[in-house]
Coordinates of C-alpha atoms and ligand atoms in Angstrom, one line a residue:
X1 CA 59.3 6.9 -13.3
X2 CA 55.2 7.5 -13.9
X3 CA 54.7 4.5 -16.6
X4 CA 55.8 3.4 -19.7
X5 CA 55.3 6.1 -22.4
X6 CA 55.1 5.6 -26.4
X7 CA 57.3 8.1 -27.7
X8 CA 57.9 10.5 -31.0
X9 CA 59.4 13.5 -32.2
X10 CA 57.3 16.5 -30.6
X11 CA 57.8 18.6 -34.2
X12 CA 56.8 15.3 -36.3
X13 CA 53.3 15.2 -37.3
X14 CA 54.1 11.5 -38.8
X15 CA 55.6 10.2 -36.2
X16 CA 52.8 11.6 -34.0
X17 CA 50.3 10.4 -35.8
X18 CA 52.1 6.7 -35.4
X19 CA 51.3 7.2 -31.3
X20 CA 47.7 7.8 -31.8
X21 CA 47.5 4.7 -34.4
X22 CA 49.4 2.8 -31.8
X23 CA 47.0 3.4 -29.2
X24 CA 44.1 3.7 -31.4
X25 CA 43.5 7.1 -29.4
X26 CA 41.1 9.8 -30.6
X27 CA 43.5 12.6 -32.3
X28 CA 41.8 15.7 -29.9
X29 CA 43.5 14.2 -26.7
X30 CA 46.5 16.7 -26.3
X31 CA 50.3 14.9 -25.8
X32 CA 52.5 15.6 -22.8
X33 CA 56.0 17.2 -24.5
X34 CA 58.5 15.7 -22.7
X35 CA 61.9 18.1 -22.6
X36 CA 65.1 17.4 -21.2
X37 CA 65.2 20.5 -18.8
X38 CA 64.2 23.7 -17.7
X39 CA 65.8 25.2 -20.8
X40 CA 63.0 23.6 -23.0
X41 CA 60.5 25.5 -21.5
X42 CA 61.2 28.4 -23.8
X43 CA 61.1 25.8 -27.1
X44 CA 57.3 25.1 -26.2
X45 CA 55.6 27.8 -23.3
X46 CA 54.4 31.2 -24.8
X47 CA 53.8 33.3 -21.4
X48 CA 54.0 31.9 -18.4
X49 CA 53.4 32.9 -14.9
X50 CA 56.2 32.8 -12.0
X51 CA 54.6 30.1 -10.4
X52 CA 54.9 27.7 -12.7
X53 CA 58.8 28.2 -13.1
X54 CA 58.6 27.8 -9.1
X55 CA 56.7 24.1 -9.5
X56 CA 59.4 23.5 -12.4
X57 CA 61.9 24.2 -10.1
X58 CA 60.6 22.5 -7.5
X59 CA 59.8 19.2 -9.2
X60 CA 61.7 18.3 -12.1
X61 CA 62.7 16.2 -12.9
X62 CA 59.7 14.4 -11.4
X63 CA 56.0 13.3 -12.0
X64 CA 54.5 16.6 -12.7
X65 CA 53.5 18.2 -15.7
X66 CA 53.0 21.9 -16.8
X67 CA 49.9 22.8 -18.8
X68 CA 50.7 26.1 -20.2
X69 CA 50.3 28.5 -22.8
X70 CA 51.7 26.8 -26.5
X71 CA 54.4 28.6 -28.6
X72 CA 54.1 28.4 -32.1
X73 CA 56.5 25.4 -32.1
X74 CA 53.4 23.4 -30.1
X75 CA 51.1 22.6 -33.5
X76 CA 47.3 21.2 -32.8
X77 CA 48.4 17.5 -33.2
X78 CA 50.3 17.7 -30.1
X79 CA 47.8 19.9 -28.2
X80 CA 44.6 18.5 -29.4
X81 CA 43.9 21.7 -31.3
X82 CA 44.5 23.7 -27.7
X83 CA 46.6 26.9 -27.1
X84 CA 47.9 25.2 -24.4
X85 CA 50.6 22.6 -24.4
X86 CA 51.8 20.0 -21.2
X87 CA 55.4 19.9 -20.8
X88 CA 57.5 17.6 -18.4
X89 CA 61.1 16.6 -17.4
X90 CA 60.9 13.5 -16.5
X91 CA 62.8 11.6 -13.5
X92 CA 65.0 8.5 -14.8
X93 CA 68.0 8.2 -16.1
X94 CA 66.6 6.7 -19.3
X95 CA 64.1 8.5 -20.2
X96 CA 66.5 11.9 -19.7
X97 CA 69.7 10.2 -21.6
X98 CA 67.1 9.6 -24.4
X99 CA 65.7 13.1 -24.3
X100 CA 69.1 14.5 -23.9
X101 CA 70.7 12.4 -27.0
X102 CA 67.3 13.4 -28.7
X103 CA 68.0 17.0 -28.0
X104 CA 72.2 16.8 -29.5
X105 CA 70.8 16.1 -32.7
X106 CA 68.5 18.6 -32.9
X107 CA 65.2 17.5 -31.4
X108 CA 63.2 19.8 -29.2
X109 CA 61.1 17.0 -27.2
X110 CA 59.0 13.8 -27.2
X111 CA 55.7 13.7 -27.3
X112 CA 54.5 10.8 -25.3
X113 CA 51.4 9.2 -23.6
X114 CA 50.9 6.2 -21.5
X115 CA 52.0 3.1 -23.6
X116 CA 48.6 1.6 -23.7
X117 CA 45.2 0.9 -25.9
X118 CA 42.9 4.2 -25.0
X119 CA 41.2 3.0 -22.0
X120 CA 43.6 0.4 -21.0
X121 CA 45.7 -0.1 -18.0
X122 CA 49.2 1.7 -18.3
X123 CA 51.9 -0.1 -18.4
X124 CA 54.6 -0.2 -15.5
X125 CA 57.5 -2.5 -16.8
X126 CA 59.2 -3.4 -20.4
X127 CA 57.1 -6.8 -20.9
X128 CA 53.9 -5.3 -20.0
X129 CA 54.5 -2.8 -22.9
X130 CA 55.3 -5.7 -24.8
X131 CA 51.8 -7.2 -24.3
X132 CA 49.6 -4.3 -24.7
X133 CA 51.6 -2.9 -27.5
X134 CA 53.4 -5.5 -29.7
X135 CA 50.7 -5.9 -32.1
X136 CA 50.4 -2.1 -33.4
X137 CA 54.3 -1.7 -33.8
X138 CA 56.1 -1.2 -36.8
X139 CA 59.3 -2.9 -37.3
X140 CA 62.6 -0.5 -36.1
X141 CA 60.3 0.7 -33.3
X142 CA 61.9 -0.4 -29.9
X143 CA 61.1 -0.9 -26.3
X144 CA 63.2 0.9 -24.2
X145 CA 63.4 -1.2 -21.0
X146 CA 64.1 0.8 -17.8
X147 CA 63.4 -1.7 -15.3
X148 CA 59.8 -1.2 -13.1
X149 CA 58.6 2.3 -13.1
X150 CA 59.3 3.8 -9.6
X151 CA 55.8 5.4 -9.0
X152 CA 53.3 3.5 -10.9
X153 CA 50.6 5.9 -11.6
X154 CA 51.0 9.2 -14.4
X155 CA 52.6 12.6 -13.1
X156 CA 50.1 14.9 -11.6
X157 CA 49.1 17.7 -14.2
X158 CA 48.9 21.4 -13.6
X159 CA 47.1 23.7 -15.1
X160 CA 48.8 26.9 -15.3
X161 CA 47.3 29.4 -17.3
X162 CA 44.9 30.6 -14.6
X163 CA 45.8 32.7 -11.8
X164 CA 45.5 30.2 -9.5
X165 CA 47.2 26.5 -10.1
X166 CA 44.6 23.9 -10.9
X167 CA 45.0 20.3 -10.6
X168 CA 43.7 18.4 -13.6
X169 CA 45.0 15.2 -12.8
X170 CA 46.2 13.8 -9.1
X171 CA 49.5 12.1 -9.0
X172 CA 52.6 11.7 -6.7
X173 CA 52.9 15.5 -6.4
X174 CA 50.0 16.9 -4.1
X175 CA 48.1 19.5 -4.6
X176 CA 50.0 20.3 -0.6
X177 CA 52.8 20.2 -2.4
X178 CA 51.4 22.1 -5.1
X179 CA 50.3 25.0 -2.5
X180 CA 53.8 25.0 -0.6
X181 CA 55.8 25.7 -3.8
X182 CA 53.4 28.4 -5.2
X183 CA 52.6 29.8 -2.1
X184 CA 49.1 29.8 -4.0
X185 CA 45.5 28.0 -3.4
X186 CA 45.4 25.3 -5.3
X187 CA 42.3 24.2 -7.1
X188 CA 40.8 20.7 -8.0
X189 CA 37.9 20.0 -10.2
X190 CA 34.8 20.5 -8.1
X191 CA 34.0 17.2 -6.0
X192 CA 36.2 15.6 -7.7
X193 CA 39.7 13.5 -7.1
X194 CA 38.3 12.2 -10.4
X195 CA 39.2 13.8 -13.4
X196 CA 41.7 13.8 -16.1
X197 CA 41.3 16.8 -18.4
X198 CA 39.7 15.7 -21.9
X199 CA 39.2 12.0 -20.5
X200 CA 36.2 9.6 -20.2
X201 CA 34.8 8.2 -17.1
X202 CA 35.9 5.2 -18.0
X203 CA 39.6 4.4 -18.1
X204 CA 42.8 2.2 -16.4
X205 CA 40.2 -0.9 -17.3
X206 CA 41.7 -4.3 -17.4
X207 CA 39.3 -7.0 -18.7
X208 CA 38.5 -8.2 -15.7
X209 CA 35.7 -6.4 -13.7
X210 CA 37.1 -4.4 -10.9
X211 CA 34.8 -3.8 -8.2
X212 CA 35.8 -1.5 -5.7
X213 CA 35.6 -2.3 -1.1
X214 CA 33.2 -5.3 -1.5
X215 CA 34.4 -8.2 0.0
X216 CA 35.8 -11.2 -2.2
X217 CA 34.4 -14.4 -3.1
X218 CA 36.7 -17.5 -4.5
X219 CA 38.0 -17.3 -7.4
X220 CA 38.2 -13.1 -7.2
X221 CA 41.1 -11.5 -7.5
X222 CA 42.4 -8.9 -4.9
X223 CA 43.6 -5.7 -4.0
X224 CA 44.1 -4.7 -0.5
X225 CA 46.7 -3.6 2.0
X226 CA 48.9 -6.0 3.6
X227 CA 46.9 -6.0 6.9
X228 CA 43.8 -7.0 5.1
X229 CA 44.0 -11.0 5.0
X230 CA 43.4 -13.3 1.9
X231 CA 40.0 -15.2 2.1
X232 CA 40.1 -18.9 1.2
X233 CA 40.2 -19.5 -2.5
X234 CA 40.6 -15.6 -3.4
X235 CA 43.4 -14.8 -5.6
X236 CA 45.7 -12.4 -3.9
X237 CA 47.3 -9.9 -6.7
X238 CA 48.8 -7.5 -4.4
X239 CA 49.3 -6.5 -1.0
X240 CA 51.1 -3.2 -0.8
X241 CA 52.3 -2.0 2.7
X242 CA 52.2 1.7 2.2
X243 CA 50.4 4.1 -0.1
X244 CA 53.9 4.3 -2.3
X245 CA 53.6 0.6 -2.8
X246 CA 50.2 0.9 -3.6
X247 CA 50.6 3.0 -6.7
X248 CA 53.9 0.9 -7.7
X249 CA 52.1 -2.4 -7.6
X250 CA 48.5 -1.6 -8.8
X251 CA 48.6 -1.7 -12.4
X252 CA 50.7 -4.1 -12.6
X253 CA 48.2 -6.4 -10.0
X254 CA 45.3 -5.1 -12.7
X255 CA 47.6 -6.7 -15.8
X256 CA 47.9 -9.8 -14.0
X257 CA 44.1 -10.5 -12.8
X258 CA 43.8 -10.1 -17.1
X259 CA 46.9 -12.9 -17.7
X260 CA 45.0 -15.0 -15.2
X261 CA 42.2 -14.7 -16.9
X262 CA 40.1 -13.4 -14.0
X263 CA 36.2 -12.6 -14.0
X264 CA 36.7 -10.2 -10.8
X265 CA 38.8 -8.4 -8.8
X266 CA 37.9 -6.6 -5.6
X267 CA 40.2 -4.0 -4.6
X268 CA 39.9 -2.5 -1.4
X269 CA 40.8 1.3 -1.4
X270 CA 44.2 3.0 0.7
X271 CA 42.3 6.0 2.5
X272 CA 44.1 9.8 3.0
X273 CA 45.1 12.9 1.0
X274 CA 48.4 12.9 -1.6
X275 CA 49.0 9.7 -3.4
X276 CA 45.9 7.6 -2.1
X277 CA 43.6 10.3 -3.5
X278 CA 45.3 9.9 -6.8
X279 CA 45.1 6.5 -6.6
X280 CA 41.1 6.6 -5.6
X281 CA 40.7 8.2 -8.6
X282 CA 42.5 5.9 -11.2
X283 CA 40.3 3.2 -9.2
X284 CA 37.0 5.2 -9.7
X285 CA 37.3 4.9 -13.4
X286 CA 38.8 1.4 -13.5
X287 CA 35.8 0.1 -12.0
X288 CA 33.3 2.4 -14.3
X289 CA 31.6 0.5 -17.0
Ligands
AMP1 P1 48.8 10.2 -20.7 O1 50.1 10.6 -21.0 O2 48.3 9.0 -21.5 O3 48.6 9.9 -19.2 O4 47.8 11.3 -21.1 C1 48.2 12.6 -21.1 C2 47.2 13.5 -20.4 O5 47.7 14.8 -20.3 C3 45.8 13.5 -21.0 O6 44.9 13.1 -20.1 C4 45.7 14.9 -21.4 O7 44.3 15.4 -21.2 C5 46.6 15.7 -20.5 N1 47.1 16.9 -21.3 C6 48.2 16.9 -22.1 N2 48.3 18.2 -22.6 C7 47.3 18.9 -22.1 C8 46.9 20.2 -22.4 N3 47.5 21.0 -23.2 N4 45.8 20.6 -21.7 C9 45.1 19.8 -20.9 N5 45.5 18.5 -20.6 C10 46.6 18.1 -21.3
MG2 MG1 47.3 7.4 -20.4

């Protein structure tokens, strides 16, 4: 429901190794588990605290993932050599009937990242994995369509080995949403909606230079709410008319500025807390170079 993920057996240091090749990703960026439910929180977590059964409770299946303490089942080339591992239940029927056939034969979980080059834009339907991907595939791998991903940017990620929840990474669940489960303060990275835990500045990057609330000239592409009209000769690549659509639309508007072989595109920012935040901060690092 997040994007398209490349998937392998959480216990299989082989077939993780393939994800990394795939995405030509360095091998000390940690691998979200992805389990089938609650259950498989005792296959990967060592201690826990209360609250971050409440937030599974709360939100999965959905587009939030645990950062908690690994058990021994969690080796270093799914946690980046960390004692902590990310779990999540995702939220389509897919994704779960895969996990949950996974699970009958014996699996634990998939390991799973974005199903893109390191730095690149993540993929939000079946063809757009096709393009990004294709190339570093093996033959017998298979792309799994499940039709266009339902909230277009990655889950929010908590950290919950602190006292405190701390937001690593802004996503569809809020860090209000966060607070109201936990009945806790939730913390985010000092002045920043902007980081992802273990990430670069610079990441989400199509080939085309995004520049972010300038106005367009022809031949641009561009980003903007619906209200915000098209300028003669600018190539309009979405116009999302709420923050929801936003998030759905935007990588895929990125993707396409890159199929038209665009120079530019301008995208003017969706303002507020929750999802626009998450989105500002995808944006930020698009446009870093
Ligand atoms: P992706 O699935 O491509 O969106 O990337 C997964 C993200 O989850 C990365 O940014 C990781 O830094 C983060 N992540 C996964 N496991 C952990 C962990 N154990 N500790 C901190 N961050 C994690
Ligand atoms: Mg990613």
């Amino acid at each position: 429901e997040t994007v398209y993920g490349l998937g392998a057996d959480a216990e299989n240091a082989t077939a993780v190794s393939r994800i990394y090749e795939a995405k030509g990703r360095p091998s000390d960026h940690p691998l979200i588990v992805h389990i089938g439910s609650m259950d498989g929180i005792a296959d990967w977590a060592g201690d826990l605290p209360e609250y971050a059964i409440k937030l599974a409770r709360d939100f999965w299946p959905g587009p939030l993932t645990l950062v908690v303490n690994r058990a021994e089942r969690a080796k270093d080339f799914i946690t980046g050599g960390q004692e902590t591992v990310g779990l999540r239940v995702p939220a389509h029927n897919v994704a779960l009937a895969l996990i949950q056939e996974f699970i009958a034969l014996g699996g634990k979980g998939i390991a799973a990242p974005s199903a893109n080059r390191f730095g690149a834009v993540s993929p939000t339907t079946a063809n757009a994995v096709e393009d990004e991907l294709s190339a570093y595939l093996h033959e017998g791998d298979i792309i799994l369509d499940g039709g266009r991903c339902l909230v277009g940017v990655e889950s929010t990620i908590v950290d919950c080995t602190k006292e405190n929840p701390f937001i690593l990474r802004l996503g569809a669940v809020t860090a209000e949403m966060v607070e109201e489960s936990t009945g806790l303060v939730a913390l985010v990275p000092e002045n920043s909606e902007v980081r992802v835990s273990g990430s670069l500045d610079s990441h989400y990057s199509p080939k085309a230079k995004v520049i972010l609330d300038a106005i367009a000239e022809p031949g641009d592409g561009l980003i903007a709410p619906d209200q915000i009209p098209t300028p003669e000769g600018v190539i309009r690549l979405a116009a999302p008319r709420t923050i929801e659509g936003y998030a759905r639309d935007l990588y895929a508007a990125l993707r396409s500025a890159d199929d038209q072989g665009l120079d530019v595109v301008v995208v003017l920012q969706p303002g507020g807390d929750g999802l626009a935040a998450a989105i500002r901060d995808r944006l930020k690092r698009s446009a870093f170079k």
